[in-house]
Amino acid sequence: YTFKSVVPHGNSRDTMRSVSVDLNHDASLLIDIPDALCERDKVKFTVHTKTTLSSFQKPEFSVPRQHEDFIWLHDTLVETEDYAGLIIPPAPPKPDFESPREKMHKLGEGEATMTKDEYTKMKQELEAEYLAVFKKTVQVHEVFLQRLSSHPTLSKDRNFQIFLEYDQDLSVRRKNAKEMFGGFFKNMVKSADEVLISGIKEVDDFFEQEKTFLLDYYSKIKDSTAKAEKMTRAHKNIADDYIHVSATLNSLSADDSTANKKHLEKLADLFEKLRKVEGRVASDQELKLTELLRYYMRDIQAAKDLLYRRARALADYENSNKALDKARLKSKDIPQAEEHQQHCLQKFDKLSESGKKELTSFKGRRVVAFRKNLIEMAELEIKHAKVSSTLQPTCVRLFVYS
Amino acid sequence: LLTDKSGPASLPAEDISANSNGPKQDSLFDDDPEDLFAEATEEVSLDSPEREVLLSDGPSPAITPITPPTSVITPKTCSDPFLLTLYSCFLKIEEEEGGDSFDMHISVSDPEKVGDGMNAYMAYKVTTKTSMSLFKTDEFSVKRRFSDFLGLHSKLASKYLHIGYIVPPAPEKSIVGMTKVKVGKEDQSSNEFVEKRRSALERYLMRTVKHPILLKDPDVLQFLESSELPRAVSTQALSSAGLLRMVNKAADAVNKMTIKMNESDAWFEEKQQHFENLDVQLRKLHASVESLVCHRKELSVNTAQFAKSAAMLGNSEDHTALSRALSQLAEVEEKIDQLHQDQANADFYLFSELLGDYVRLITAVKGVFDHRMKTWQKWQDSQLLLQKKREAEAKLQFTNKPDKLQQAKDEIKELEGKVQQGERDFEQISKTIRKEVSRFEKERVKDFKMIIIKYLESLVQTQQQLIKYWDAFLPEAKAIS
């Protein structure tokens, strides 16, 4: 199944934007992804920039970018020493059309067992799902760039500018970067992560608390994300069932010559309306709840990475102290050891200072986003339930009086 | 209480012979003067003057709320004006269609495990409430086990099926389900199994006694009334699965018939096709609804799991207000999971089981049509035999064998009787089937209407509860600062 579409999603921007609030308001650098092309599951994003900064060659321009380019940008930021004390916004996940693609395949196989109406509706549902995945991936890539542009330090990054401006293919640069870093650093980070953070002796209360909190919170939010996803999937399954029920009721109604005919028709109609509502409940829940949790899970991972880097710096500092003591004992290479120790201390202090700021503002961001999304989710649930609860009485009235 | 006003007596007499294209029976239904709403085509809005009439406190008798026998969601403190209207509508329908109202209510309750190990069984209390003079008292109870029900059905089937009566099939046997119960597993799935069976047995009895002929059958009366019942033996071929096998065998036999039945009565051909279609569609619908039940249960479980996870997240959260909001979210989701569970039960007990019952009932209807075929075949066979005997007799006339001739004449006399009986039987079963199908279709429409209304109620209630829960949560979310 090939899904070709150019989708301008400007007006649906707000749905994802609410996950991370207060982005893209600074007129000096405005970024958005006004449209994207999806061909054979490969997505090409159009990154559009509007800026008043002189560091850019033009005030407004657009470039085509692939997912891999975003990953390249993210990785270079992570591996930049100067940014070690910052929470690097999490990389957007790879566009994943696996689920709707598989379902579409199954649908094709089962076509013979359904009525034409049923098949059409199921296909519509799947196309909507495709579109939803597509929209989500566009938005999550957009938010990544907007996080960067709203960060005082990261927005000035050279590679970020290249990403936004360079009108040629970035794949050459990407290959070079891979060769330079080999990717092994990232893997190493992931595995050593937990052990190092939990093992280090913390001197600062703030970081001690943060460490405990983030480690625990991460595992909890990861679990919640998975459970929320399962809830959404169950809603979608129910919506699909409603399609089949509605279609069969229509078949029954067509064959019926008794007073039942009208009843069955109305009931079929009701289930059709219910499935639309159920579908919306599922997608709203996904956007407001599941996506919220998923986004902050990744963000917390990024915060944990910061803690890791600081822990590394602390370890380096402690090692440099030991080296200095050894040098003093041997009376050999003392100035180098002293310089090295100073360097490590400075790095550690810088990381700690920057880290504290980042983590504090992160908490604020998180609370605001949760508040906004939980309110919106509750309001949408109420709205959908109200719509549903008026559908059935209408149907019942028609039953009783017909 | 479900009203029954049908019965052979209420149907107009007509000439139903095998060779006539009988009158279309469907029209009986639409013209039924007792169906108040058959002709009503106008939609009545909730604010219309008719509504005032229904809600008036006027000279209507004291109204007690209905507790439908298979209800799993009952409106406890129902303040919703719409739902109240609904119930008063129900009651008005009951009253107005009354006069000949079906005044009998059977409940199956109090399942009790008797004995231990593999010989254990479930005993159910069968309570009958009625003011019919057919019975000695107004209310009485007996204890019955599942095989007793199967035994009752087998007796009724053997007495009535072959003469054209649609005998309601008994609930299915289940080896897996019962073994769990016998082994003593007191878990949710075995409890659900017992409840499912209890409900099915209740519906089975109600359907059986609503049949005017079956109600008066001595086996039925004995089943309901007498404290001791002889153990039903060989309940093997008696279940509806067995019935289905019988029907399929009969269908095969029909296909092998050398003389194809000349269906000059279009009514039967049309009805048979109708039931075939109905069978296919109902099975499909049943499968979809079973899937719905399954997914709704899944949703309930997933919601419960999410609730627990959200609670843990709330505990972990260090921002006080957000932590409290997350805990509240967890509470809301926990309540919602119970809602989904209740809805799944309604999906099942109201919608799914109704469809399952009708799939089995239609098998019984198909069986009855097949018996008519068999009856016709028997009649044709004796006619053929008579003809052969007559030919043989004619030949014997020219021989000098007076004994053989007399024997032939006697046989012919006997066969003529058989042929006449065959024709009468065929006419009778055709007549019976017409009445039965008409009654069945009426019941079916009523049944579906009633159950669907109840089911829709359950949907409404679920949605209204959802609104309440989320409304309560909203200020908590807004309180985060």
Short mmCIF file of C-alpha atoms in Angstrom, two decimals, chain A residues 36-188:
data_model
loop_
_atom_site.label_atom_id
_atom_site.label_comp_id
_atom_site.label_asym_id
_atom_site.label_seq_id
_atom_site.Cartn_x
_atom_site.Cartn_y
_atom_site.Cartn_z
CA ALA A 36 5.37 17.02 4.08
CA LEU A 37 5.36 14.33 1.46
CA CYS A 38 4.94 10.70 2.30
CA GLU A 39 6.09 8.21 -0.28
CA ARG A 40 6.45 4.51 0.49
CA ASP A 41 6.75 5.24 4.21
CA LYS A 42 9.61 7.64 3.61
CA VAL A 43 8.65 11.09 4.75
CA LYS A 44 10.15 14.28 3.31
CA PHE A 45 9.59 17.29 5.53
CA THR A 46 9.62 20.87 4.28
CA VAL A 47 11.39 22.90 6.96
CA HIS A 48 10.43 26.55 6.71
CA THR A 49 12.35 29.29 8.53
CA LYS A 50 11.58 32.96 9.04
CA THR A 51 14.27 34.98 10.79
CA THR A 52 15.51 38.48 11.60
CA LEU A 53 18.93 37.25 12.63
CA SER A 54 21.88 38.39 10.56
CA SER A 55 23.65 35.05 10.99
CA PHE A 56 21.35 33.69 8.29
CA GLN A 57 21.79 34.48 4.62
CA LYS A 58 18.13 35.11 3.86
CA PRO A 59 15.18 36.28 5.97
CA GLU A 60 12.92 33.43 4.80
CA PHE A 61 13.66 30.05 3.22
CA SER A 62 12.65 26.42 3.05
CA VAL A 63 14.59 23.17 2.74
CA PRO A 64 13.60 19.53 2.32
CA ARG A 65 14.74 17.25 5.12
CA GLN A 66 14.47 13.57 5.97
CA HIS A 67 14.10 11.94 9.37
CA GLU A 68 17.78 10.89 9.32
CA ASP A 69 18.79 14.56 9.05
CA PHE A 70 16.98 15.30 12.30
CA ILE A 71 18.78 12.42 13.97
CA TRP A 72 22.11 13.69 12.69
CA LEU A 73 21.38 17.13 14.15
CA HIS A 74 20.32 15.66 17.47
CA ASP A 75 23.37 13.45 17.74
CA THR A 76 25.83 16.22 16.94
CA LEU A 77 24.23 18.34 19.66
CA VAL A 78 24.47 15.50 22.17
CA GLU A 79 28.11 14.99 21.39
CA THR A 80 29.03 18.67 21.67
CA GLU A 81 31.00 19.18 24.87
CA ASP A 82 29.76 22.71 25.35
CA TYR A 83 26.18 21.51 25.63
CA ALA A 84 26.90 18.87 28.22
CA GLY A 85 25.06 20.91 30.83
CA LEU A 86 21.89 21.26 28.81
CA ILE A 87 18.87 19.06 28.34
CA ILE A 88 19.09 18.25 24.66
CA PRO A 89 15.53 18.00 23.29
CA PRO A 90 14.77 14.34 22.57
CA ALA A 91 15.15 13.20 18.98
CA PRO A 92 11.87 12.68 17.16
CA PRO A 93 11.04 8.99 16.73
CA LYS A 94 11.22 7.39 13.31
CA PRO A 95 7.99 7.60 11.30
CA ASP A 96 6.27 4.27 11.91
CA PHE A 97 3.55 3.20 9.53
CA GLU A 98 3.88 -0.46 10.46
CA SER A 99 0.62 -0.72 12.36
CA PRO A 100 -1.76 0.75 9.75
CA ARG A 101 0.16 -0.98 6.98
CA GLU A 102 -0.27 -4.38 8.61
CA LYS A 103 -3.95 -3.71 9.25
CA MET A 104 -4.45 -2.66 5.62
CA HIS A 105 -2.86 -5.90 4.51
CA LYS A 106 -5.18 -7.92 6.76
CA LEU A 107 -8.14 -5.95 5.50
CA GLY A 108 -7.26 -6.81 1.93
CA GLU A 109 -7.14 -10.47 2.85
CA GLY A 110 -10.52 -10.37 4.53
CA GLU A 111 -12.28 -8.34 1.84
CA ALA A 112 -14.32 -11.26 0.56
CA THR A 113 -16.03 -11.79 3.93
CA MET A 114 -17.38 -8.26 4.19
CA THR A 115 -20.09 -6.28 2.50
CA LYS A 116 -18.96 -3.48 0.22
CA ASP A 117 -20.17 -0.91 2.75
CA GLU A 118 -18.24 -2.58 5.57
CA TYR A 119 -15.04 -2.76 3.54
CA THR A 120 -15.30 0.89 2.53
CA LYS A 121 -15.76 2.00 6.12
CA MET A 122 -12.89 -0.13 7.41
CA LYS A 123 -10.70 1.28 4.67
CA GLN A 124 -11.73 4.80 5.67
CA GLU A 125 -10.77 4.07 9.28
CA LEU A 126 -7.39 2.81 8.18
CA GLU A 127 -6.75 5.76 5.93
CA ALA A 128 -7.59 8.02 8.86
CA GLU A 129 -5.11 6.07 10.96
CA TYR A 130 -2.44 6.50 8.31
CA LEU A 131 -3.15 10.19 8.24
CA ALA A 132 -2.99 10.41 12.03
CA VAL A 133 0.42 8.70 12.13
CA PHE A 134 1.56 11.02 9.41
CA LYS A 135 0.35 14.14 11.19
CA LYS A 136 1.88 13.01 14.46
CA THR A 137 5.28 12.45 12.91
CA VAL A 138 5.23 15.84 11.23
CA GLN A 139 4.33 17.53 14.48
CA VAL A 140 6.88 15.72 16.57
CA HIS A 141 9.62 16.72 14.15
CA GLU A 142 8.38 20.28 14.19
CA VAL A 143 8.38 20.47 17.99
CA PHE A 144 11.96 19.22 18.06
CA LEU A 145 13.12 22.12 15.91
CA GLN A 146 11.02 24.61 17.84
CA ARG A 147 12.53 23.45 21.13
CA LEU A 148 15.93 24.19 19.66
CA SER A 149 14.95 27.59 18.32
CA SER A 150 13.53 28.67 21.69
CA HIS A 151 16.63 27.65 23.59
CA PRO A 152 19.01 30.59 24.17
CA THR A 153 22.14 28.50 23.64
CA LEU A 154 21.08 25.78 21.22
CA SER A 155 19.41 28.15 18.81
CA LYS A 156 22.84 29.60 18.05
CA ASP A 157 24.37 26.22 17.20
CA ARG A 158 26.26 26.15 13.91
CA ASN A 159 24.95 22.74 12.88
CA PHE A 160 21.42 23.85 13.64
CA GLN A 161 21.91 26.72 11.25
CA ILE A 162 23.28 24.39 8.60
CA PHE A 163 20.27 22.13 9.10
CA LEU A 164 17.88 25.00 8.55
CA GLU A 165 19.72 26.70 5.74
CA TYR A 166 21.85 24.33 3.70
CA ASP A 167 19.98 23.81 0.48
CA GLN A 168 21.82 20.68 -0.57
CA ASP A 169 21.40 17.14 0.58
CA LEU A 170 22.72 16.63 4.09
CA SER A 171 23.49 12.96 3.56
CA VAL A 172 27.21 13.59 2.99
CA ARG A 173 27.54 15.31 6.34
CA ARG A 174 25.52 12.58 7.96
CA LYS A 175 27.89 9.92 6.73
CA ASN A 176 30.91 11.86 7.97
CA ALA A 177 29.40 12.27 11.39
CA LYS A 178 28.74 8.57 11.62
CA GLU A 179 32.31 7.80 10.74
CA MET A 180 33.60 10.28 13.28
CA PHE A 181 31.59 9.12 16.22
CA GLY A 182 30.84 5.65 15.03
CA GLY A 183 27.70 5.62 17.08
CA PHE A 184 29.44 3.65 19.74
CA PHE A 185 29.42 6.54 22.14
CA LYS A 186 25.65 6.60 22.23
CA ASN A 187 25.43 2.90 22.91
CA MET A 188 27.94 3.16 25.67
#
